[in-house]
XYZ file of C-alpha atoms in Angstrom:
211
model
C 5.978 9.461 15.708
C 7.581 12.885 15.227
C 5.571 16.115 15.352
C 6.157 16.920 11.623
C 5.002 13.410 10.695
C 1.842 13.822 12.817
C 1.095 17.126 11.047
C 1.652 15.549 7.623
C -0.444 12.498 8.438
C -3.220 14.784 9.669
C -3.153 16.838 6.464
C -3.179 13.763 4.224
C -5.977 12.212 6.284
C -8.100 15.348 6.003
C -7.527 15.524 2.252
C -8.602 11.907 1.675
C -11.602 12.270 3.947
C -12.795 15.055 1.637
C -11.961 13.110 -1.531
C -13.347 9.757 -0.383
C -16.732 10.128 -2.167
C -14.917 10.292 -5.537
C -12.512 7.439 -4.853
C -14.923 4.699 -5.936
C -15.750 6.220 -9.333
C -15.720 3.290 -11.797
C -13.219 4.794 -14.240
C -10.762 5.581 -11.426
C -11.019 2.104 -10.001
C -10.788 0.290 -13.331
C -7.977 2.235 -14.976
C -5.972 3.702 -12.093
C -6.256 1.364 -9.101
C -7.169 -2.060 -10.477
C -3.800 -2.821 -12.182
C -1.778 -2.613 -8.932
C -4.578 -4.455 -7.114
C -4.280 -7.294 -9.649
C -0.535 -7.495 -9.002
C -1.038 -7.683 -5.233
C -3.760 -10.322 -5.520
C -1.418 -12.453 -7.643
C 1.404 -12.134 -5.099
C -0.899 -13.057 -2.217
C -2.344 -16.007 -4.093
C 1.132 -17.374 -4.831
C 2.197 -16.948 -1.205
C -0.917 -18.506 0.333
C -1.141 -15.943 3.157
C -3.904 -16.521 5.716
C -3.658 -13.365 7.875
C -3.387 -10.256 5.727
C -3.378 -6.498 6.330
C -4.048 -3.939 3.591
C -2.416 -0.683 4.727
C -3.892 2.670 3.648
C -6.861 0.661 2.409
C -8.919 3.688 1.394
C -12.543 2.802 0.734
C -11.732 -0.882 1.036
C -11.832 -1.956 -2.595
C -8.709 -4.121 -2.401
C -9.367 -5.418 1.134
C -12.863 -6.525 0.141
C -11.563 -8.115 -3.035
C -8.930 -10.050 -1.075
C -11.676 -11.345 1.214
C -13.928 -12.386 -1.708
C -11.284 -13.927 -3.960
C -8.740 -15.413 -1.556
C -10.881 -16.185 1.527
C -8.102 -15.651 4.091
C -8.649 -16.553 7.707
C -8.248 -12.890 8.689
C -8.163 -9.727 6.570
C -7.617 -6.246 7.984
C -8.132 -2.933 6.224
C -6.134 -0.179 7.911
C -6.458 3.518 7.130
C -6.175 6.876 8.883
C -9.211 8.480 7.227
C -12.596 8.173 8.904
C -14.242 9.119 5.597
C -12.505 6.292 3.767
C -13.211 3.769 6.519
C -16.884 4.759 6.631
C -17.246 3.761 2.985
C -15.111 0.667 3.477
C -17.339 -0.666 6.272
C -20.308 -0.592 3.889
C -18.459 -2.903 1.483
C -17.761 -5.832 3.782
C -18.569 -7.008 7.280
C -15.953 -9.776 7.046
C -12.999 -7.398 6.828
C -11.737 -5.967 10.118
C -11.507 -2.195 9.574
C -8.971 -0.363 11.750
C -7.839 3.254 12.022
C -4.058 3.661 12.285
C -1.025 5.090 10.440
C 1.312 2.854 8.474
C 4.144 3.722 10.838
C 2.273 2.550 13.970
C 0.237 -0.530 13.141
C -2.209 -1.950 15.716
C -0.759 -5.469 15.643
C 1.586 -7.467 17.837
C 4.967 -8.722 16.712
C 4.967 -11.503 14.121
C 1.203 -11.988 13.872
C 0.529 -11.459 10.134
C 1.350 -13.568 7.082
C 1.243 -10.649 4.625
C 1.193 -6.865 4.556
C 0.284 -5.038 1.349
C -0.190 -1.434 0.319
C -1.051 0.218 -2.996
C -1.043 3.820 -4.239
C -0.132 5.318 -0.852
C 3.479 4.457 -0.014
C 4.705 7.793 -1.439
C 2.966 9.513 1.504
C 4.500 7.294 4.212
C 7.634 7.740 6.260
C 8.986 4.941 4.126
C 11.792 3.511 6.299
C 9.549 3.632 9.390
C 6.635 1.992 7.576
C 8.765 -0.863 6.233
C 10.300 -1.467 9.652
C 6.767 -1.676 11.020
C 5.709 -4.088 8.278
C 8.704 -6.261 9.168
C 7.809 -6.166 12.870
C 4.230 -7.394 12.428
C 5.063 -10.159 9.929
C 5.702 -13.758 10.868
C 8.984 -15.288 9.627
C 8.495 -16.050 5.947
C 5.789 -13.394 5.750
C 5.148 -11.446 2.546
C 5.281 -7.705 1.932
C 4.037 -6.211 -1.346
C 4.241 -2.473 -2.036
C 2.882 -0.845 -5.184
C 3.849 2.818 -5.383
C 4.333 5.712 -7.764
C 7.890 5.640 -9.114
C 9.143 7.917 -11.883
C 10.916 6.224 -14.783
C 13.569 8.964 -14.988
C 15.593 9.872 -11.868
C 15.488 13.551 -12.830
C 11.762 13.510 -12.133
C 12.238 12.362 -8.557
C 11.607 14.748 -5.689
C 15.067 15.864 -4.433
C 16.431 13.764 -1.607
C 16.389 16.762 0.732
C 12.605 16.773 0.402
C 12.045 13.070 1.043
C 8.733 12.376 2.769
C 7.935 16.146 2.971
C 5.166 15.691 1.959
C 5.800 12.782 -0.420
C 8.554 10.865 -2.152
C 8.255 8.645 -5.209
C 11.143 6.172 -4.825
C 13.120 4.754 -7.721
C 13.459 0.962 -8.114
C 16.979 1.185 -6.659
C 15.710 3.154 -3.669
C 12.914 0.643 -3.092
C 15.389 -2.231 -3.076
C 17.549 -0.399 -0.546
C 14.540 0.444 1.646
C 13.383 -3.196 1.644
C 16.825 -4.554 2.434
C 17.460 -1.981 5.166
C 14.197 -3.065 6.821
C 15.322 -6.716 6.772
C 13.423 -8.028 3.744
C 14.670 -10.258 0.953
C 13.317 -9.032 -2.383
C 11.664 -11.737 -4.468
C 10.207 -9.627 -7.294
C 10.209 -6.065 -8.596
C 8.695 -4.766 -11.814
C 6.598 -1.980 -13.268
C 2.874 -2.435 -12.737
C 1.401 -3.859 -15.926
C -1.024 -1.334 -17.374
C -3.067 -0.738 -20.544
C -1.178 1.519 -22.965
C -3.512 4.470 -22.356
C -2.729 4.533 -18.631
C 1.047 4.134 -18.877
C 1.572 7.814 -18.151
C 1.135 6.557 -14.598
C 4.464 5.081 -13.617
C 4.101 2.725 -10.692
C 6.274 -0.053 -9.385
C 5.545 -3.171 -7.346
C 8.201 -4.564 -5.018
C 7.647 -7.881 -3.226
C 9.747 -9.305 -0.433
C 9.771 -11.783 2.427
C 10.856 -11.679 6.044
C 13.637 -14.124 6.871
C 12.812 -17.381 8.613
């Protein structure tokens, strides 16, 4: 990991450690985070994954929900923030909570059936994170990424500023990132939201690792 990326990851981690007490507020969870969580749950259910990692899991809302609703053999919640992980551990003892960045996951090659992430991809080194997701997935494994993505290209952060400190990729960019990492895209669409939350423009992209 490069020095600038370590500095950025440290800053983002510190920010979310401070904000973690507010993350579980009911209105935030219901209206902001639950719609992409629903999309990811549906993708996982259709795939039938048994070993799953939720990257940048925050306070563990999605990881715990995956454990309760899908009953996988193994579920991991991975985050860089000690504050977030402290709250996550109180939610479930069945989820394995791990501290690590998305670009350096604590898993061997080809050991997971699915890797998912929601509402955090814009902070990652996106090519590096997707290459890492590909590395840890078994052949046929699923990746599902829900991320902020502006509807108009003019609203995108200029390419010269990508990943410094964040980048909200367009659908076209997401397809290119997935394909460059070795994934075959199986679905991509805007996250389905109630009308009153559609000012948030997020996108889910789902792919698989080749057999």
